[in-house]
XYZ file of C-alpha atoms in Angstrom:
421
model
C 0.000 0.000 0.000
C 1.619 3.163 -1.172
C 1.244 6.672 0.161
C -1.923 7.409 -1.753
C -4.663 10.038 -1.436
C -6.821 9.904 1.654
C -10.235 11.329 2.341
C -10.464 14.112 4.903
C -11.857 13.152 8.308
C -12.840 15.264 11.269
C -9.662 16.673 12.790
C -11.220 17.497 16.107
C -12.693 14.026 16.463
C -9.456 12.375 15.454
C -7.433 14.403 17.932
C -9.902 13.611 20.675
C -9.622 9.915 19.908
C -5.836 9.965 19.880
C -5.777 11.757 23.205
C -7.880 8.984 24.652
C -5.888 6.055 23.349
C -2.487 6.979 21.983
C -0.504 5.308 24.775
C -0.171 1.541 24.966
C -1.682 0.332 28.195
C -1.394 -3.047 29.773
C -3.936 -4.473 32.134
C -5.239 -7.920 32.841
C -2.744 -9.413 30.420
C -4.086 -7.375 27.487
C -2.049 -4.759 25.631
C -3.833 -1.782 24.085
C -2.176 -0.422 20.941
C -3.033 2.580 18.782
C -3.120 2.038 15.028
C -3.029 4.983 12.597
C -5.034 4.208 9.442
C -6.696 6.161 6.638
C -9.934 5.872 4.711
C -10.815 6.049 1.020
C -13.963 5.087 -0.900
C -12.436 1.602 -1.246
C -10.660 1.272 2.097
C -13.601 2.107 4.287
C -14.043 2.080 8.032
C -15.659 -1.332 7.663
C -12.576 -2.675 5.875
C -10.241 -1.484 8.598
C -12.420 -2.741 11.427
C -12.853 -6.163 9.827
C -9.147 -6.483 9.032
C -8.227 -5.525 12.579
C -10.632 -8.076 14.029
C -9.146 -10.793 11.814
C -5.548 -9.991 12.745
C -6.400 -9.788 16.436
C -7.489 -13.419 16.331
C -3.894 -14.312 15.477
C -2.480 -11.921 18.062
C -4.189 -12.849 21.321
C -3.712 -10.381 24.142
C -3.604 -7.386 21.795
C -6.388 -4.812 21.660
C -6.365 -2.218 18.880
C -7.640 1.345 19.114
C -7.836 2.663 15.559
C -7.305 6.327 14.701
C -7.755 7.917 11.280
C -5.533 10.439 9.531
C -7.555 13.640 9.059
C -5.932 14.790 5.823
C -3.947 13.683 2.798
C -0.573 13.896 4.542
C -0.498 11.128 7.124
C 3.259 11.509 7.561
C 2.638 15.054 8.771
C -0.168 13.852 11.024
C 2.063 11.169 12.535
C 4.674 13.849 13.210
C 1.999 16.002 14.814
C 1.051 13.129 17.093
C 4.704 12.458 17.881
C 5.266 16.101 18.819
C 2.374 15.909 21.285
C 3.620 12.670 22.832
C 1.012 10.525 21.078
C 3.019 8.673 18.436
C 0.958 5.581 17.491
C 2.133 2.030 18.134
C 1.305 1.055 14.540
C 1.189 3.288 11.463
C -0.288 2.287 8.111
C 1.465 3.174 4.863
C 3.708 5.958 6.093
C 7.097 6.892 4.624
C 9.684 5.232 6.885
C 12.486 7.584 5.762
C 10.648 10.427 7.500
C 10.856 8.699 10.886
C 13.811 6.327 10.982
C 16.364 9.080 11.543
C 14.646 9.994 14.791
C 14.706 6.388 15.992
C 10.919 6.115 15.910
C 10.490 2.843 14.005
C 11.246 -0.774 14.857
C 12.641 -2.923 12.000
C 11.045 -6.260 11.165
C 12.902 -9.532 11.597
C 14.681 -10.072 8.279
C 14.188 -13.847 8.408
C 10.419 -13.350 8.480
C 10.610 -10.817 5.639
C 12.774 -13.110 3.492
C 10.417 -16.028 4.021
C 7.228 -14.255 2.957
C 7.842 -11.671 0.231
C 8.958 -11.680 -3.402
C 11.161 -8.602 -3.008
C 12.254 -8.675 0.617
C 14.626 -5.732 0.124
C 12.149 -3.781 -1.995
C 11.583 -1.045 0.556
C 14.599 -1.549 2.805
C 16.358 1.467 4.300
C 20.071 0.901 4.858
C 19.433 -2.832 4.916
C 16.505 -2.791 7.368
C 12.824 -3.278 6.595
C 10.373 -1.037 8.452
C 7.224 -1.831 6.459
C 6.590 -5.332 5.065
C 6.847 -5.278 1.237
C 3.356 -6.680 0.734
C 2.493 -4.947 -2.534
C 3.725 -2.695 -5.298
C 2.515 0.097 -7.555
C 3.500 1.707 -10.840
C 3.528 5.498 -10.379
C 2.430 6.842 -12.741
C 0.907 4.958 -15.600
C -1.071 6.769 -18.273
C -4.659 5.572 -18.356
C -6.645 6.387 -21.466
C -10.211 6.406 -22.745
C -10.430 4.062 -25.737
C -13.598 5.672 -27.105
C -12.023 9.136 -27.135
C -8.857 7.767 -28.718
C -10.952 6.195 -31.466
C -12.847 9.440 -31.987
C -9.563 11.304 -32.498
C -8.075 8.502 -34.620
C -5.091 7.881 -32.340
C -3.351 4.895 -30.739
C -1.421 4.620 -27.450
C 1.971 6.275 -28.025
C 5.363 4.742 -27.273
C 7.634 7.730 -27.846
C 7.489 11.306 -26.593
C 7.033 12.604 -30.137
C 4.081 10.260 -30.630
C 2.642 11.382 -27.290
C 2.688 15.026 -28.425
C 1.036 14.038 -31.710
C -1.702 12.209 -29.829
C -2.267 15.285 -27.661
C -2.446 17.508 -30.750
C -5.021 15.312 -32.453
C -7.139 14.996 -29.329
C -7.152 18.750 -28.858
C -8.019 19.268 -32.528
C -10.967 16.903 -32.041
C -12.258 19.078 -29.202
C -11.138 16.640 -26.499
C -9.139 17.691 -23.428
C -5.984 15.581 -23.801
C -4.791 15.151 -20.190
C -6.667 15.210 -16.896
C -4.820 16.765 -13.936
C -6.082 17.041 -10.365
C -3.808 20.004 -9.779
C -5.662 21.175 -6.699
C -4.008 18.389 -4.689
C -0.208 18.701 -4.657
C 0.553 14.977 -5.040
C -1.789 14.724 -8.043
C -0.328 17.862 -9.615
C 3.053 16.142 -9.455
C 2.113 13.097 -11.522
C 3.396 14.398 -14.888
C 6.730 15.419 -13.330
C 7.027 12.064 -11.582
C 6.522 10.349 -14.924
C 8.890 12.609 -16.854
C 11.789 12.554 -14.375
C 11.429 8.857 -13.607
C 11.445 7.988 -17.317
C 13.998 10.457 -18.672
C 16.412 10.923 -15.765
C 16.197 7.731 -13.689
C 15.563 5.665 -16.802
C 18.985 6.662 -18.080
C 20.667 6.650 -14.675
C 18.871 4.470 -12.088
C 21.449 5.575 -9.495
C 20.610 9.266 -9.924
C 18.949 9.618 -6.510
C 21.883 8.013 -4.735
C 24.210 10.302 -6.683
C 22.092 13.256 -5.561
C 22.618 12.160 -1.964
C 26.334 12.008 -2.696
C 26.293 15.500 -4.187
C 27.365 14.313 -7.627
C 24.253 15.520 -9.475
C 21.652 18.243 -9.010
C 18.126 19.047 -10.116
C 19.509 22.051 -11.955
C 21.689 19.856 -14.187
C 20.954 20.206 -17.890
C 19.425 16.733 -18.286
C 16.871 17.366 -15.537
C 16.055 20.838 -16.855
C 15.531 19.376 -20.332
C 13.219 16.709 -18.934
C 11.158 19.144 -16.865
C 10.788 21.486 -19.819
C 8.647 18.725 -21.345
C 6.063 19.493 -18.686
C 6.132 23.146 -19.683
C 5.536 22.019 -23.269
C 2.422 20.147 -22.196
C 1.159 23.189 -20.305
C 2.107 25.690 -23.010
C 0.421 23.681 -25.739
C -2.820 23.622 -23.792
C -2.930 19.868 -23.231
C -4.339 20.306 -19.710
C -7.562 22.052 -18.824
C -6.808 25.711 -18.072
C -8.413 25.364 -14.655
C -6.494 22.206 -13.739
C -4.924 23.778 -10.628
C -8.421 24.163 -9.223
C -9.430 20.541 -9.807
C -9.254 18.359 -6.698
C -8.005 14.787 -6.950
C -11.418 13.235 -6.297
C -12.962 15.404 -9.005
C -10.203 14.492 -11.467
C -11.220 10.843 -11.146
C -14.843 11.703 -11.832
C -13.887 13.892 -14.778
C -11.692 11.246 -16.362
C -14.026 8.293 -15.836
C -16.871 10.492 -17.062
C -15.156 11.123 -20.394
C -14.091 14.748 -19.834
C -10.441 13.973 -20.697
C -8.711 11.352 -22.796
C -5.665 10.543 -20.646
C -4.926 10.444 -16.938
C -1.406 10.020 -15.494
C -1.906 8.482 -12.070
C -0.598 5.803 -9.747
C -1.927 2.335 -10.320
C -4.235 2.718 -7.328
C -6.563 4.408 -9.835
C -7.430 0.875 -10.960
C -9.631 0.642 -7.895
C -11.686 3.558 -9.210
C -12.281 2.215 -12.722
C -16.067 1.778 -13.068
C -16.771 -1.914 -13.535
C -19.610 -1.267 -15.957
C -17.322 0.657 -18.352
C -13.975 -0.925 -17.489
C -13.446 -2.253 -21.019
C -13.312 1.344 -22.279
C -10.078 2.042 -20.388
C -6.550 1.109 -21.344
C -3.091 1.894 -20.016
C 0.423 2.589 -21.280
C 3.716 3.574 -19.600
C 4.919 7.160 -19.588
C 6.585 7.533 -23.027
C 10.320 8.036 -23.473
C 12.191 9.764 -26.313
C 13.305 6.528 -27.971
C 10.326 4.386 -27.023
C 12.259 2.297 -24.510
C 10.136 0.904 -21.702
C 10.797 2.445 -18.283
C 8.510 1.506 -15.392
C 8.462 3.841 -12.351
C 8.085 1.156 -9.714
C 7.541 1.384 -5.979
C 7.277 -1.364 -3.398
C 4.790 -0.497 -0.725
C 3.762 -2.226 2.401
C 1.492 -2.419 5.363
C 2.285 -1.048 8.768
C 5.273 0.353 10.580
C 5.880 -0.438 14.247
C 6.797 2.256 16.734
C 10.122 1.715 18.462
C 8.574 3.564 21.400
C 5.674 1.137 21.828
C 5.330 -0.385 25.290
C 4.539 -3.721 23.655
C 6.756 -4.211 20.626
C 6.279 -8.016 20.618
C 2.489 -7.609 20.630
C 2.608 -4.920 17.963
C 4.853 -7.106 15.818
C 2.584 -10.118 16.188
C -0.432 -8.069 15.088
C 1.429 -6.401 12.203
C 2.717 -9.694 10.839
C -0.719 -11.269 11.015
C -2.345 -8.303 9.259
C 0.326 -8.192 6.552
C -0.058 -11.850 5.567
C -3.862 -12.014 5.665
C -5.074 -12.881 2.111
C -8.407 -11.153 2.779
C -6.617 -7.847 3.305
C -4.650 -8.268 0.101
C -7.864 -9.129 -1.753
C -9.393 -5.821 -0.686
C -6.253 -3.918 -1.653
C -6.040 -5.624 -5.044
C -9.671 -5.026 -5.967
C -10.214 -1.654 -4.330
C -6.787 -0.049 -4.225
C -5.109 -1.313 -7.388
C -2.332 -2.960 -5.377
C -0.116 -5.548 -7.034
C 0.485 -8.342 -4.478
C 4.053 -9.298 -3.601
C 3.576 -12.313 -1.316
C 5.567 -15.419 -2.158
C 4.048 -18.503 -3.795
C 0.742 -16.859 -4.711
C -0.999 -15.876 -7.930
C -3.944 -13.527 -8.362
C -6.240 -16.563 -8.381
C -5.096 -17.473 -4.880
C -6.677 -14.284 -3.537
C -10.052 -14.996 -5.132
C -10.129 -11.590 -6.774
C -12.147 -10.273 -9.667
C -10.133 -7.754 -11.671
C -10.586 -5.875 -14.923
C -8.583 -6.287 -18.118
C -6.919 -2.934 -17.527
C -5.743 -4.242 -14.138
C -4.250 -7.318 -15.783
C -2.573 -5.166 -18.431
C -1.102 -2.959 -15.706
C 0.023 -5.915 -13.603
C 2.086 -7.232 -16.519
C 4.409 -4.252 -16.141
C 5.207 -5.593 -12.664
C 5.548 -9.268 -13.509
C 7.345 -8.862 -16.858
C 11.081 -8.403 -17.185
C 11.655 -4.733 -17.999
C 13.521 -1.661 -16.804
C 12.101 -0.719 -13.424
C 13.288 2.415 -11.660
C 12.276 4.101 -8.456
C 9.284 6.366 -8.858
C 10.700 9.705 -7.795
C 9.056 11.130 -4.654
C 7.220 7.836 -4.036
C 10.046 5.448 -3.162
C 9.948 3.885 0.300
C 13.513 2.544 0.192
C 16.934 4.215 0.053
C 15.730 6.203 -2.968
C 13.152 8.038 -0.850
C 13.573 11.797 -0.951
C 14.898 13.439 2.235
C 12.268 14.243 4.866
C 10.017 17.064 3.718
C 11.359 17.260 0.150
C 8.340 15.381 -1.237
C 6.236 18.411 -0.381
C 8.734 20.703 -2.123
C 8.596 18.470 -5.204
C 4.809 18.667 -5.356
C 4.890 22.435 -4.747
C 7.271 22.798 -7.689
C 4.837 20.796 -9.813
C 2.047 23.230 -9.035
C 4.280 26.263 -9.519
C 5.479 25.056 -12.927
C 1.913 24.957 -14.196
C 1.987 28.752 -14.325
C 5.706 29.580 -14.168
C 8.175 29.089 -17.017
C 11.148 29.449 -14.644
C 12.083 25.780 -14.735
C 15.638 26.247 -13.517
C 14.486 28.519 -10.710
C 12.003 25.977 -9.404
C 14.581 23.197 -9.658
C 17.082 25.369 -7.767
C 14.532 25.557 -4.944
C 14.453 21.754 -4.895
C 18.233 21.594 -4.672
C 18.180 24.051 -1.784
C 15.441 22.096 0.012
C 17.395 18.869 -0.499
C 20.638 20.355 0.835
C 18.866 21.823 3.850
C 17.128 18.526 4.656
C 20.340 16.488 4.439
C 22.611 18.744 6.518
């Protein structure tokens, strides 16, 4: 489960709940643990409550008090709780790199990780795993409306030049080429994630590690050239003019409702594809200059364990049970577009019903191809420094209206250097 958009909840209610139950209490042989979760239209309160009840059966003596992130940035909410002395015992789908440096997370036993997951090191930080690598995502893919493509007489492009031609023909046919939920920073960043992952990391998969080493910068010519592609898309009018005012949830409705022909988004969008019209949607990777296949790939996971918990053994027992429960993976596959990464299992083993576009997307994970870290979404050593994700998304929004590409990238370099001092 990747850091994906969350629905807003009541902040006051959430804070009241955390105040009541954020500490782990022991009494009568039972340990009470707080568990930070989130809710979406697919991952509802019922899902979380049922999954907790199931895992608790395999972790006797553990009681779970669930709390819900009130906004789209659960890392920030976890930090808010930590600052007030209420850091949860268990945290769902956070970014470990934002907490490990402060000694807040407990690593999982590597033997258990190796025994259960296809890519045991997929989200490891300096050789330690803080969230079980239960699933993966491609961020972004480009989803497209087959009917609108047919209307404009175009096919899914493989190269950047073909992509621009497709956009031109769609626009000429009176069709908005690309949907963008620019009102939410993470969604505004999807084109830049695709461009930089494909053009920069696709040519140098070690680029992020070299950035940590100070050998490369965002203001280098190759990055500037790549990001100028985004300005081309904006300047040519391939996004709706009001895209910065479109919220993520509305961008889904607009795209599935036929308002735009293409939608760059993480593969969790698969959970939002309407079943009754699913055959009308296809998918292709973000196009590169030469047509080579580059897949921005991220290994996600379930829950992190607080190193400050009063019952680390109990928290670990619950987290391991939850992470290996096929019913939880079934819900994530069908409702959250997650690609399962448990050993010795196929999709059929989860009893799922998926669309053809899901199967087409999943092939990018299972096939042999060039996979690179999805910039700003990695949960392993390629994760951006704490806080820089937000700067990346802010730059994405700024570049929708500003042509100062190098200036915005210089801000990213400064934010990076400040965060890593």
